[in-house]
């Protein structure tokens, strides 16, 4: 079945409800969703090592986390009606949620050939019998800063910048694997929050059976999760590692720029901050210390943080494997971009230690590099720098080598000269 046929068969998606309770020192949260006529799903989230006394008035924050979690299941069918039985929203909140869906799932619409501009594409129905949640006015500790750790190059730069400002830094990690644990260990942070998230196994089975799949705005999920954590663990500030290059789109579709990194963009950051203060936690601050920095500026800073070089991992393919301690795949746009960016600032022998090989010697990567610099198709759907940044980076790499260019640099230098 194509997307249109799936939408006709599954017309209604329902956010049924949420629940939570403490089990020992853990907080367990459940979200229940359904897709008519007969599909049901449950997500479980476990937040480790909490104090029961810290759990006051979190219903609104848990409910909102479910609004973003539901997109993992809604994407199976792209149902034209989303019914939110779990709670109530006003018109501005519904508009906010639609903006996240339309902008944050642009890549999903593009790859599944879904017409998101058609009339009545999406209707969101809320439960008006439930009272609307009020934002919490709790005074949070403004000296404490919470930093999400993804395992890549950006978080260490954020941590270093905050450390220079003498901030009291804590971290949180979702489904922790070795690179994230290594970064936490090296940073020597005093408080680290660990969260486990278990998606319903039926989701993956239905993907294999032919229902829809695709990119969801993961950073939006992390934003709502971080606000819940800030309330529980008393953090007045949340510092993400979102850079300036996240504002550039990838490709135009139906007259709109599709941006793989939209939920890391300055547009999302501003709307998230405003929404959080109005509807969630009045005294929370959400921002990115990296917002004004280009990828080149960030990579320069990271090049000096040599203690992280043997451990960081930005390759999404490696994270998708069951053994996520696996290193760089060496085949994807993310690997090629990070390799290229670091190449100008790090010794070649050290680069090979990090990546396992010299990616510039793999001629199969030439078409991918041509995409990164805007010479072919469009910028890959990955968290990579702007086309302009990639051009500057590759020119720096060519200048560094000058003679005996490896095959990728040789081919790209010929392309640039044309």
mmCIF file of C-alpha atoms in Angstrom, residues 1-188:
data_model
loop_
_atom_site.group_PDB
_atom_site.id
_atom_site.type_symbol
_atom_site.label_atom_id
_atom_site.label_comp_id
_atom_site.label_asym_id
_atom_site.label_seq_id
_atom_site.Cartn_x
_atom_site.Cartn_y
_atom_site.Cartn_z
ATOM 1 C CA UNK A 1 0.000 0.000 0.000
ATOM 2 C CA UNK A 2 1.112 3.556 -0.671
ATOM 3 C CA UNK A 3 0.795 6.398 1.845
ATOM 4 C CA UNK A 4 -2.631 7.497 0.586
ATOM 5 C CA UNK A 5 -4.091 3.992 0.899
ATOM 6 C CA UNK A 6 -2.650 3.587 4.406
ATOM 7 C CA UNK A 7 -4.140 6.930 5.473
ATOM 8 C CA UNK A 8 -7.599 5.897 4.230
ATOM 9 C CA UNK A 9 -7.453 2.593 6.094
ATOM 10 C CA UNK A 10 -6.164 4.111 9.357
ATOM 11 C CA UNK A 11 -8.033 7.409 9.638
ATOM 12 C CA UNK A 12 -7.616 8.017 13.356
ATOM 13 C CA UNK A 13 -4.647 7.989 15.730
ATOM 14 C CA UNK A 14 -5.378 8.230 19.470
ATOM 15 C CA UNK A 15 -3.153 9.350 22.340
ATOM 16 C CA UNK A 16 -5.079 7.290 24.896
ATOM 17 C CA UNK A 17 -3.334 8.209 28.113
ATOM 18 C CA UNK A 18 -0.279 8.163 30.342
ATOM 19 C CA UNK A 19 0.621 6.832 33.759
ATOM 20 C CA UNK A 20 3.625 6.867 36.053
ATOM 21 C CA UNK A 21 4.775 5.528 39.393
ATOM 22 C CA UNK A 22 7.938 5.058 41.416
ATOM 23 C CA UNK A 23 9.433 1.579 41.532
ATOM 24 C CA UNK A 24 12.245 1.545 44.069
ATOM 25 C CA UNK A 25 14.402 4.544 43.163
ATOM 26 C CA UNK A 26 13.152 4.697 39.558
ATOM 27 C CA UNK A 27 10.314 6.647 37.995
ATOM 28 C CA UNK A 28 8.452 4.554 35.418
ATOM 29 C CA UNK A 29 6.285 6.279 32.815
ATOM 30 C CA UNK A 30 3.908 4.637 30.343
ATOM 31 C CA UNK A 31 2.264 6.130 27.260
ATOM 32 C CA UNK A 32 -0.624 4.380 25.516
ATOM 33 C CA UNK A 33 -1.526 4.983 21.876
ATOM 34 C CA UNK A 34 -3.817 3.351 19.333
ATOM 35 C CA UNK A 35 -4.463 3.496 15.606
ATOM 36 C CA UNK A 36 -7.942 2.616 14.406
ATOM 37 C CA UNK A 37 -9.173 0.073 13.765
ATOM 38 C CA UNK A 38 -7.049 -2.359 15.797
ATOM 39 C CA UNK A 39 -3.462 -1.293 16.573
ATOM 40 C CA UNK A 40 -2.323 -0.581 20.155
ATOM 41 C CA UNK A 41 1.073 0.556 21.459
ATOM 42 C CA UNK A 42 2.844 1.295 24.729
ATOM 43 C CA UNK A 43 6.107 3.153 25.334
ATOM 44 C CA UNK A 44 7.894 2.764 28.663
ATOM 45 C CA UNK A 45 10.350 5.346 29.973
ATOM 46 C CA UNK A 46 12.423 4.801 33.118
ATOM 47 C CA UNK A 47 14.175 7.687 34.871
ATOM 48 C CA UNK A 48 16.804 6.347 37.248
ATOM 49 C CA UNK A 49 17.575 7.352 40.840
ATOM 50 C CA UNK A 50 14.893 9.853 41.762
ATOM 51 C CA UNK A 51 13.585 10.944 45.140
ATOM 52 C CA UNK A 52 9.843 10.459 45.713
ATOM 53 C CA UNK A 53 9.689 13.882 47.336
ATOM 54 C CA UNK A 54 10.751 15.400 43.998
ATOM 55 C CA UNK A 55 7.622 14.136 42.215
ATOM 56 C CA UNK A 56 5.106 16.923 42.582
ATOM 57 C CA UNK A 57 2.752 18.206 39.894
ATOM 58 C CA UNK A 58 4.485 16.504 36.968
ATOM 59 C CA UNK A 59 1.301 15.398 35.152
ATOM 60 C CA UNK A 60 1.487 18.273 32.650
ATOM 61 C CA UNK A 61 5.147 17.600 31.816
ATOM 62 C CA UNK A 62 4.556 13.865 31.394
ATOM 63 C CA UNK A 63 1.476 14.529 29.243
ATOM 64 C CA UNK A 64 3.491 16.826 26.957
ATOM 65 C CA UNK A 65 6.284 14.283 26.609
ATOM 66 C CA UNK A 66 3.634 11.897 25.287
ATOM 67 C CA UNK A 67 2.576 14.443 22.643
ATOM 68 C CA UNK A 68 6.012 14.106 21.032
ATOM 69 C CA UNK A 69 6.450 10.401 21.786
ATOM 70 C CA UNK A 70 3.264 9.686 19.831
ATOM 71 C CA UNK A 71 4.941 10.723 16.559
ATOM 72 C CA UNK A 72 6.974 7.493 16.588
ATOM 73 C CA UNK A 73 3.695 5.604 16.130
ATOM 74 C CA UNK A 74 1.649 8.153 14.181
ATOM 75 C CA UNK A 75 4.259 7.967 11.423
ATOM 76 C CA UNK A 76 3.191 4.365 10.713
ATOM 77 C CA UNK A 77 -0.029 5.593 9.099
ATOM 78 C CA UNK A 78 0.054 9.416 8.946
ATOM 79 C CA UNK A 79 -3.584 9.294 10.076
ATOM 80 C CA UNK A 80 -5.503 12.478 9.134
ATOM 81 C CA UNK A 81 -7.055 12.703 12.616
ATOM 82 C CA UNK A 82 -5.093 12.782 15.878
ATOM 83 C CA UNK A 83 -7.374 12.443 18.882
ATOM 84 C CA UNK A 84 -5.810 13.419 22.205
ATOM 85 C CA UNK A 85 -7.864 11.702 24.881
ATOM 86 C CA UNK A 86 -5.064 12.081 27.442
ATOM 87 C CA UNK A 87 -5.597 15.810 27.946
ATOM 88 C CA UNK A 88 -6.767 19.203 26.764
ATOM 89 C CA UNK A 89 -4.985 21.890 24.729
ATOM 90 C CA UNK A 90 -5.972 25.417 23.743
ATOM 91 C CA UNK A 91 -5.843 26.718 20.149
ATOM 92 C CA UNK A 92 -2.300 28.083 20.483
ATOM 93 C CA UNK A 93 -1.065 24.756 21.820
ATOM 94 C CA UNK A 94 -2.677 22.877 18.942
ATOM 95 C CA UNK A 95 -1.011 25.285 16.488
ATOM 96 C CA UNK A 96 2.336 24.701 18.229
ATOM 97 C CA UNK A 97 1.933 20.918 17.959
ATOM 98 C CA UNK A 98 1.014 21.177 14.271
ATOM 99 C CA UNK A 99 4.122 23.292 13.639
ATOM 100 C CA UNK A 100 6.293 20.605 15.200
ATOM 101 C CA UNK A 101 4.650 17.924 13.052
ATOM 102 C CA UNK A 102 4.744 19.841 9.747
ATOM 103 C CA UNK A 103 8.277 21.220 10.176
ATOM 104 C CA UNK A 104 9.861 18.440 12.209
ATOM 105 C CA UNK A 105 8.583 15.635 9.972
ATOM 106 C CA UNK A 106 9.309 17.267 6.629
ATOM 107 C CA UNK A 107 11.863 14.610 5.695
ATOM 108 C CA UNK A 108 9.297 11.902 6.479
ATOM 109 C CA UNK A 109 6.746 13.574 4.185
ATOM 110 C CA UNK A 110 9.335 13.963 1.423
ATOM 111 C CA UNK A 111 10.570 10.368 1.557
ATOM 112 C CA UNK A 112 7.052 8.905 1.694
ATOM 113 C CA UNK A 113 5.697 11.275 -1.005
ATOM 114 C CA UNK A 114 3.021 12.612 1.359
ATOM 115 C CA UNK A 115 1.131 15.785 0.416
ATOM 116 C CA UNK A 116 1.172 17.721 3.698
ATOM 117 C CA UNK A 117 -0.153 20.889 2.007
ATOM 118 C CA UNK A 118 -3.545 19.481 1.040
ATOM 119 C CA UNK A 119 -6.681 20.818 2.799
ATOM 120 C CA UNK A 120 -7.630 18.925 5.966
ATOM 121 C CA UNK A 121 -4.286 17.117 5.959
ATOM 122 C CA UNK A 122 -4.307 16.949 9.750
ATOM 123 C CA UNK A 123 -6.991 17.568 12.353
ATOM 124 C CA UNK A 124 -6.096 17.491 16.056
ATOM 125 C CA UNK A 125 -9.011 16.841 18.415
ATOM 126 C CA UNK A 126 -8.492 17.346 22.153
ATOM 127 C CA UNK A 127 -10.426 16.121 25.188
ATOM 128 C CA UNK A 128 -12.422 19.208 26.209
ATOM 129 C CA UNK A 129 -13.854 17.341 29.199
ATOM 130 C CA UNK A 130 -10.443 17.513 30.864
ATOM 131 C CA UNK A 131 -9.175 20.715 32.511
ATOM 132 C CA UNK A 132 -6.217 22.430 30.883
ATOM 133 C CA UNK A 133 -2.955 22.016 32.739
ATOM 134 C CA UNK A 134 -1.386 25.093 34.295
ATOM 135 C CA UNK A 135 2.343 25.869 34.055
ATOM 136 C CA UNK A 136 4.419 25.255 37.165
ATOM 137 C CA UNK A 137 5.759 28.351 38.888
ATOM 138 C CA UNK A 138 8.369 26.490 40.909
ATOM 139 C CA UNK A 139 11.576 28.429 41.496
ATOM 140 C CA UNK A 140 14.411 26.415 39.973
ATOM 141 C CA UNK A 141 18.124 26.574 40.784
ATOM 142 C CA UNK A 142 19.549 28.949 38.156
ATOM 143 C CA UNK A 143 23.106 27.938 39.024
ATOM 144 C CA UNK A 144 22.476 24.383 37.827
ATOM 145 C CA UNK A 145 22.712 23.605 34.088
ATOM 146 C CA UNK A 146 21.476 20.363 32.512
ATOM 147 C CA UNK A 147 23.267 19.163 29.351
ATOM 148 C CA UNK A 148 22.040 16.290 27.122
ATOM 149 C CA UNK A 149 24.907 14.008 26.056
ATOM 150 C CA UNK A 150 24.571 12.426 22.621
ATOM 151 C CA UNK A 151 28.042 10.953 22.221
ATOM 152 C CA UNK A 152 29.253 13.209 19.400
ATOM 153 C CA UNK A 153 31.633 16.166 19.139
ATOM 154 C CA UNK A 154 29.229 18.961 20.101
ATOM 155 C CA UNK A 155 28.421 18.164 23.744
ATOM 156 C CA UNK A 156 32.103 18.182 24.836
ATOM 157 C CA UNK A 157 32.433 21.693 23.370
ATOM 158 C CA UNK A 158 29.308 22.802 25.235
ATOM 159 C CA UNK A 159 30.626 21.274 28.470
ATOM 160 C CA UNK A 160 33.958 23.077 28.065
ATOM 161 C CA UNK A 161 32.260 26.427 27.432
ATOM 162 C CA UNK A 162 30.024 26.031 30.496
ATOM 163 C CA UNK A 163 32.933 24.894 32.644
ATOM 164 C CA UNK A 164 34.822 28.088 31.776
ATOM 165 C CA UNK A 165 31.761 30.011 33.007
ATOM 166 C CA UNK A 166 32.010 28.133 36.339
ATOM 167 C CA UNK A 167 28.561 26.594 35.884
ATOM 168 C CA UNK A 168 27.283 23.731 38.051
ATOM 169 C CA UNK A 169 26.807 21.168 35.278
ATOM 170 C CA UNK A 170 24.834 17.932 35.241
ATOM 171 C CA UNK A 171 24.050 15.672 32.297
ATOM 172 C CA UNK A 172 21.390 13.310 31.088
ATOM 173 C CA UNK A 173 21.742 10.360 28.755
ATOM 174 C CA UNK A 174 18.995 8.432 26.965
ATOM 175 C CA UNK A 175 19.639 4.696 26.475
ATOM 176 C CA UNK A 176 23.302 5.108 27.402
ATOM 177 C CA UNK A 177 26.003 3.395 25.365
ATOM 178 C CA UNK A 178 29.784 3.433 25.631
ATOM 179 C CA UNK A 179 30.600 6.742 23.824
ATOM 180 C CA UNK A 180 28.151 8.645 26.033
ATOM 181 C CA UNK A 181 29.452 7.000 29.203
ATOM 182 C CA UNK A 182 33.018 7.795 28.150
ATOM 183 C CA UNK A 183 32.208 11.481 27.618
ATOM 184 C CA UNK A 184 30.580 11.686 31.052
ATOM 185 C CA UNK A 185 33.572 9.958 32.636
ATOM 186 C CA UNK A 186 36.092 12.272 30.982
ATOM 187 C CA UNK A 187 34.059 15.401 31.820
ATOM 188 C CA UNK A 188 33.915 14.380 35.511
#
